[in-house]
PDB file of C-alpha atoms in Angstrom:
ATOM      1  CA  MET A  97      77.840-148.744 -64.634  1.00 91.00           C
ATOM      2  CA  PHE A  98      76.837-149.257 -68.194  1.00 94.00           C
ATOM      3  CA  PHE A  99      74.862-152.636 -68.597  1.00 94.00           C
ATOM      4  CA  THR A 100      75.083-153.663 -72.488  1.00 95.00           C
ATOM      5  CA  ASP A 101      71.445-154.886 -73.857  1.00 90.00           C
ATOM      6  CA  PRO A 102      71.852-156.339 -77.536  1.00 89.00           C
ATOM      7  CA  VAL A 103      68.567-154.692 -78.393  1.00 86.00           C
ATOM      8  CA  ARG A 104      68.743-151.196 -76.725  1.00 87.00           C
ATOM      9  CA  THR A 105      72.588-150.762 -77.236  1.00 92.00           C
ATOM     10  CA  PRO A 106      73.551-152.590 -80.320  1.00 94.00           C
ATOM     11  CA  ASP A 107      76.877-150.803 -80.435  1.00 97.00           C
ATOM     12  CA  PRO A 108      78.217-150.913 -77.043  1.00 97.00           C
ATOM     13  CA  GLU A 109      81.689-149.825 -78.166  1.00 98.00           C
ATOM     14  CA  ALA A 110      80.385-146.192 -79.015  1.00 98.00           C
ATOM     15  CA  ILE A 111      78.875-146.059 -75.440  1.00 97.00           C
ATOM     16  CA  ALA A 112      81.891-147.530 -73.797  1.00 98.00           C
ATOM     17  CA  ALA A 113      84.078-144.782 -75.656  1.00 98.00           C
ATOM     18  CA  ARG A 114      82.292-141.944 -74.218  1.00 97.00           C
ATOM     19  CA  LEU A 115      81.972-143.233 -70.419  1.00 96.00           C
ATOM     20  CA  PRO A 116      83.952-141.225 -67.773  1.00 95.00           C
ATOM     21  CA  ALA A 117      87.168-142.777 -66.239  1.00 96.00           C
ATOM     22  CA  GLY A 118      86.122-144.955 -63.302  1.00 94.00           C
ATOM     23  CA  SER A 119      83.065-146.438 -64.769  1.00 95.00           C
ATOM     24  CA  ALA A 120      82.258-150.044 -65.235  1.00 97.00           C
ATOM     25  CA  ILE A 121      81.133-151.714 -68.458  1.00 98.00           C
ATOM     26  CA  VAL A 122      78.971-155.048 -67.743  1.00 98.00           C
ATOM     27  CA  TYR A 123      79.023-156.873 -70.963  1.00 98.00           C
ATOM     28  CA  ARG A 124      76.026-159.037 -71.484  1.00 96.00           C
ATOM     29  CA  HIS A 125      76.631-161.420 -74.496  1.00 96.00           C
ATOM     30  CA  PHE A 126      73.711-163.684 -74.008  1.00 94.00           C
ATOM     31  CA  GLY A 127      75.568-166.210 -76.387  1.00 95.00           C
ATOM     32  CA  ALA A 128      76.273-163.938 -79.135  1.00 96.00           C
ATOM     33  CA  PRO A 129      78.390-165.663 -81.863  1.00 97.00           C
ATOM     34  CA  ASP A 130      80.814-162.782 -81.773  1.00 97.00           C
ATOM     35  CA  ALA A 131      81.061-162.358 -77.809  1.00 98.00           C
ATOM     36  CA  GLU A 132      84.740-163.029 -77.456  1.00 98.00           C
ATOM     37  CA  ALA A 133      85.765-160.457 -80.290  1.00 98.00           C
ATOM     38  CA  ARG A 134      83.421-157.835 -78.697  1.00 98.00           C
ATOM     39  CA  ALA A 135      84.438-158.548 -75.220  1.00 98.00           C
ATOM     40  CA  ARG A 136      88.080-157.909 -76.563  1.00 98.00           C
ATOM     41  CA  ARG A 137      87.172-154.533 -78.220  1.00 98.00           C
ATOM     42  CA  LEU A 138      85.348-153.422 -75.095  1.00 98.00           C
ATOM     43  CA  LEU A 139      88.461-154.460 -73.028  1.00 99.00           C
ATOM     44  CA  ALA A 140      90.821-152.331 -75.386  1.00 98.00           C
ATOM     45  CA  ILE A 141      88.297-149.321 -74.817  1.00 98.00           C
ATOM     46  CA  ALA A 142      88.210-149.938 -71.112  1.00 98.00           C
ATOM     47  CA  GLY A 143      91.814-149.608 -71.028  1.00 98.00           C
ATOM     48  CA  LEU A 144      92.130-146.707 -72.895  1.00 98.00           C
ATOM     49  CA  ARG A 145      89.398-144.765 -70.893  1.00 98.00           C
ATOM     50  CA  LYS A 146      90.448-146.340 -67.404  1.00 98.00           C
ATOM     51  CA  LEU A 147      87.251-148.314 -67.219  1.00 98.00           C
ATOM     52  CA  GLN A 148      86.586-151.625 -65.729  1.00 98.00           C
ATOM     53  CA  LEU A 149      85.080-154.317 -67.692  1.00 98.00           C
ATOM     54  CA  LEU A 150      83.144-157.209 -66.213  1.00 98.00           C
ATOM     55  CA  ILE A 151      81.642-159.908 -68.196  1.00 98.00           C
ATOM     56  CA  GLY A 152      77.875-161.010 -67.279  1.00 98.00           C
ATOM     57  CA  ALA A 153      77.463-164.506 -66.314  1.00 97.00           C
ATOM     58  CA  ASP A 154      80.341-165.979 -68.045  1.00 98.00           C
ATOM     59  CA  ALA A 155      83.522-166.403 -65.907  1.00 98.00           C
ATOM     60  CA  THR A 156      85.204-168.317 -68.357  1.00 98.00           C
ATOM     61  CA  LEU A 157      85.077-165.786 -71.119  1.00 98.00           C
ATOM     62  CA  ALA A 158      86.165-163.099 -68.291  1.00 98.00           C
ATOM     63  CA  ALA A 159      89.361-165.072 -67.491  1.00 98.00           C
ATOM     64  CA  ARG A 160      90.240-165.857 -71.131  1.00 98.00           C
ATOM     65  CA  ILE A 161      90.222-162.308 -72.167  1.00 98.00           C
ATOM     66  CA  GLY A 162      91.635-160.836 -69.028  1.00 98.00           C
ATOM     67  CA  ALA A 163      88.674-158.905 -67.961  1.00 98.00           C
ATOM     68  CA  HIS A 164      88.361-157.084 -64.752  1.00 98.00           C
ATOM     69  CA  GLY A 165      85.670-159.290 -63.347  1.00 98.00           C
ATOM     70  CA  VAL A 166      82.353-160.717 -63.727  1.00 98.00           C
ATOM     71  CA  HIS A 167      78.563-159.639 -62.986  1.00 98.00           C
ATOM     72  CA  LEU A 168      76.451-162.610 -61.659  1.00 97.00           C
ATOM     73  CA  PRO A 169      72.957-162.782 -62.249  1.00 96.00           C
ATOM     74  CA  GLU A 170      70.998-163.302 -58.855  1.00 94.00           C
ATOM     75  CA  ARG A 171      70.520-167.258 -59.288  1.00 94.00           C
ATOM     76  CA  HIS A 172      74.446-167.536 -59.494  1.00 96.00           C
ATOM     77  CA  ALA A 173      75.025-165.152 -56.676  1.00 95.00           C
ATOM     78  CA  TYR A 174      76.392-168.102 -54.841  1.00 95.00           C
ATOM     79  CA  GLN A 175      79.396-168.471 -57.107  1.00 96.00           C
ATOM     80  CA  ALA A 176      80.689-165.055 -55.949  1.00 97.00           C
ATOM     81  CA  ARG A 177      83.138-166.523 -53.003  1.00 96.00           C
ATOM     82  CA  ARG A 178      84.483-169.250 -55.171  1.00 97.00           C
ATOM     83  CA  LEU A 179      85.390-166.762 -57.845  1.00 97.00           C
ATOM     84  CA  LYS A 180      86.981-164.470 -55.228  1.00 96.00           C
ATOM     85  CA  GLN A 181      89.129-167.370 -54.150  1.00 96.00           C
ATOM     86  CA  ILE A 182      90.067-168.451 -57.524  1.00 97.00           C
ATOM     87  CA  ARG A 183      90.694-164.931 -59.107  1.00 97.00           C
ATOM     88  CA  PRO A 184      91.331-162.500 -55.855  1.00 96.00           C
ATOM     89  CA  GLY A 185      91.983-159.537 -58.122  1.00 96.00           C
ATOM     90  CA  TRP A 186      88.480-159.686 -59.639  1.00 98.00           C
ATOM     91  CA  ILE A 187      85.676-157.368 -59.076  1.00 98.00           C
ATOM     92  CA  VAL A 188      82.639-159.675 -58.640  1.00 98.00           C
ATOM     93  CA  THR A 189      79.189-158.063 -58.589  1.00 97.00           C
ATOM     94  CA  SER A 190      75.797-159.869 -58.200  1.00 97.00           C
ATOM     95  CA  ALA A 191      72.023-158.771 -59.319  1.00 95.00           C
ATOM     96  CA  ALA A 192      69.674-158.565 -56.222  1.00 94.00           C
ATOM     97  CA  HIS A 193      65.866-158.395 -56.803  1.00 92.00           C
ATOM     98  CA  SER A 194      64.743-158.925 -52.999  1.00 91.00           C
ATOM     99  CA  PHE A 195      65.866-158.386 -49.590  1.00 92.00           C
ATOM    100  CA  ALA A 196      67.048-161.967 -49.333  1.00 93.00           C
ATOM    101  CA  ALA A 197      69.286-161.777 -52.592  1.00 93.00           C
ATOM    102  CA  ALA A 198      70.579-158.251 -51.300  1.00 93.00           C
ATOM    103  CA  ARG A 199      71.754-159.958 -48.041  1.00 92.00           C
ATOM    104  CA  ARG A 200      73.316-163.098 -49.193  1.00 86.00           C
ATOM    105  CA  GLY A 201      76.539-163.604 -51.295  1.00 76.00           C
ATOM    106  CA  GLU A 202      80.070-162.797 -51.119  1.00 91.00           C
ATOM    107  CA  ALA A 203      80.033-160.273 -54.074  1.00 96.00           C
ATOM    108  CA  ASP A 204      81.870-157.204 -53.807  1.00 96.00           C
ATOM    109  CA  ALA A 205      78.796-155.054 -54.579  1.00 95.00           C
ATOM    110  CA  VAL A 206      75.055-155.762 -55.580  1.00 95.00           C
ATOM    111  CA  VAL A 207      73.201-154.409 -58.499  1.00 94.00           C
ATOM    112  CA  ILE A 208      69.584-153.775 -57.349  1.00 93.00           C
ATOM    113  CA  SER A 209      66.793-153.903 -59.978  1.00 92.00           C
ATOM    114  CA  VAL A 210      64.377-152.934 -61.365  1.00 91.00           C
ATOM    115  CA  VAL A 211      64.256-149.548 -59.573  1.00 92.00           C
ATOM    116  CA  PHE A 212      62.206-147.628 -61.969  1.00 92.00           C
ATOM    117  CA  PRO A 213      60.051-148.752 -64.998  1.00 89.00           C
ATOM    118  CA  SER A 214      62.418-149.587 -67.840  1.00 85.00           C
ATOM    119  CA  ARG A 215      62.198-150.989 -71.342  1.00 76.00           C
ATOM    120  CA  SER A 216      64.952-153.172 -71.100  1.00 74.00           C
ATOM    121  CA  THR A 217      64.462-156.716 -72.140  1.00 66.00           C
ATOM    122  CA  SER A 218      65.779-158.147 -68.809  1.00 67.00           C
ATOM    123  CA  ALA A 219      63.378-155.919 -66.870  1.00 68.00           C
ATOM    124  CA  ALA A 220      60.149-157.282 -68.818  1.00 69.00           C
ATOM    125  CA  GLY A 221      57.643-158.390 -66.602  1.00 73.00           C
ATOM    126  CA  SER A 222      59.514-156.915 -63.245  1.00 80.00           C
ATOM    127  CA  ARG A 223      57.544-154.577 -61.042  1.00 89.00           C
ATOM    128  CA  ALA A 224      59.718-151.427 -60.062  1.00 92.00           C
ATOM    129  CA  LEU A 225      61.056-151.019 -56.439  1.00 93.00           C
ATOM    130  CA  GLY A 226      60.779-147.258 -56.364  1.00 91.00           C
ATOM    131  CA  PRO A 227      63.222-145.306 -54.258  1.00 90.00           C
ATOM    132  CA  VAL A 228      61.875-146.287 -50.623  1.00 88.00           C
ATOM    133  CA  ARG A 229      62.270-150.072 -51.433  1.00 91.00           C
ATOM    134  CA  LEU A 230      65.455-149.305 -53.003  1.00 91.00           C
ATOM    135  CA  ALA A 231      66.804-147.415 -49.957  1.00 88.00           C
ATOM    136  CA  ALA A 232      65.658-150.476 -47.798  1.00 91.00           C
ATOM    137  CA  LEU A 233      67.587-153.023 -49.994  1.00 92.00           C
ATOM    138  CA  VAL A 234      70.689-150.990 -50.055  1.00 89.00           C
ATOM    139  CA  ARG A 235      70.569-151.083 -46.167  1.00 90.00           C
ATOM    140  CA  ALA A 236      69.987-154.664 -46.195  1.00 92.00           C
ATOM    141  CA  ALA A 237      72.928-155.317 -48.820  1.00 92.00           C
ATOM    142  CA  GLY A 238      75.477-153.712 -46.356  1.00 91.00           C
ATOM    143  CA  ARG A 239      77.822-153.264 -49.083  1.00 92.00           C
ATOM    144  CA  PRO A 240      78.155-151.097 -52.089  1.00 90.00           C
ATOM    145  CA  ALA A 241      75.057-151.151 -54.154  1.00 89.00           C
ATOM    146  CA  TYR A 242      74.162-149.785 -57.912  1.00 89.00           C
ATOM    147  CA  ALA A 243      70.521-149.072 -58.832  1.00 90.00           C
ATOM    148  CA  LEU A 244      69.697-150.371 -62.070  1.00 91.00           C
ATOM    149  CA  GLY A 245      66.340-150.240 -64.354  1.00 90.00           C
ATOM    150  CA  GLY A 246      64.922-147.107 -65.502  1.00 89.00           C
ATOM    151  CA  VAL A 247      67.674-144.719 -63.865  1.00 88.00           C
ATOM    152  CA  ASP A 248      68.612-141.938 -66.099  1.00 86.00           C
ATOM    153  CA  ASN A 249      70.776-138.984 -65.189  1.00 84.00           C
ATOM    154  CA  LYS A 250      67.970-137.103 -63.662  1.00 88.00           C
ATOM    155  CA  LYS A 251      66.777-139.945 -61.304  1.00 89.00           C
ATOM    156  CA  ALA A 252      70.476-140.858 -60.547  1.00 85.00           C
ATOM    157  CA  ARG A 253      70.819-137.587 -59.247  1.00 84.00           C
ATOM    158  CA  ARG A 254      67.716-137.445 -57.341  1.00 83.00           C
ATOM    159  CA  LEU A 255      68.363-140.658 -55.540  1.00 85.00           C
ATOM    160  CA  ILE A 256      71.895-139.406 -54.877  1.00 81.00           C
ATOM    161  CA  ASP A 257      70.862-135.886 -53.551  1.00 80.00           C
ATOM    162  CA  ALA A 258      68.334-137.614 -51.275  1.00 78.00           C
ATOM    163  CA  GLY A 259      71.021-139.909 -49.758  1.00 77.00           C
ATOM    164  CA  LEU A 260      69.008-142.964 -50.812  1.00 71.00           C
ATOM    165  CA  ILE A 261      71.944-144.504 -52.565  1.00 63.00           C
ATOM    166  CA  GLY A 262      75.602-143.366 -53.244  1.00 61.00           C
ATOM    167  CA  LEU A 263      76.042-144.981 -56.579  1.00 53.00           C
ATOM    168  CA  ALA A 264      73.748-145.563 -59.557  1.00 52.00           C
ATOM    169  CA  ALA A 265      73.670-147.489 -62.828  1.00 55.00           C
ATOM    170  CA  VAL A 266      72.443-145.313 -65.516  1.00 53.00           C
ATOM    171  CA  ASP A 267      70.133-146.990 -67.905  1.00 52.00           C
ATOM    172  CA  GLY A 268      68.850-145.837 -71.216  1.00 48.00           C
ATOM    173  CA  LEU A 269      72.242-144.255 -72.393  1.00 45.00           C
ATOM    174  CA  ARG A 270      72.188-142.969 -75.938  1.00 39.00           C
ATOM    175  CA  THR A 271      74.805-143.235 -78.458  1.00 31.00           C
TER     176      THR A 271
END
C-alpha cells in the first residue's frame, strides 16, 4: 500500500507509476483544490498498472470517480459496514492505532500504525508501536492487516520473515 502525503510525496503519480501490480494507492487529498483531477490521474495509472485506488476519508469522491474503495480514519471506521452495503464491490480499509480499534469495525482490512518512527505529518506526536505490539494488534484484528509508519523495504522484509505480519505498507518511497 502506498499512502500519499502532500508534503513527502508531492508527485504521487510518479510513485504510482512504479508500483508493482496488485499494490494499492491510498490517495489522501486533505481538501486539496485539485483533488478530483489528481484522483482521476491516479485511477488511470491504477488501471494501466493493475493497482487498486482507495480514496482516503472521502467516499463521495471515491464514488464520483469510480475508485476501487475507500480508506477510513480510525474515527470513521464505524462507517465501513454501511459503505460495504451501499457499495458491495468496494474495498474498505480503516486505520487502527489501538487494540480497541483493531478489533472493531467491518472493514476488509485494517492499517495499523504507527509501527516505527516516521516523519509523516500524520504520524506526528504518535509513539511507535514496534514489532511486538504490532503482532498483538494484528492478532486482535482477526482480518488482513497492514503495517504503516516508518516501514521501509528492509523493515517490511524483517516483519514478514519473522512471521509478525503478512502484509506491509511501505513508507518513505522515493521518486
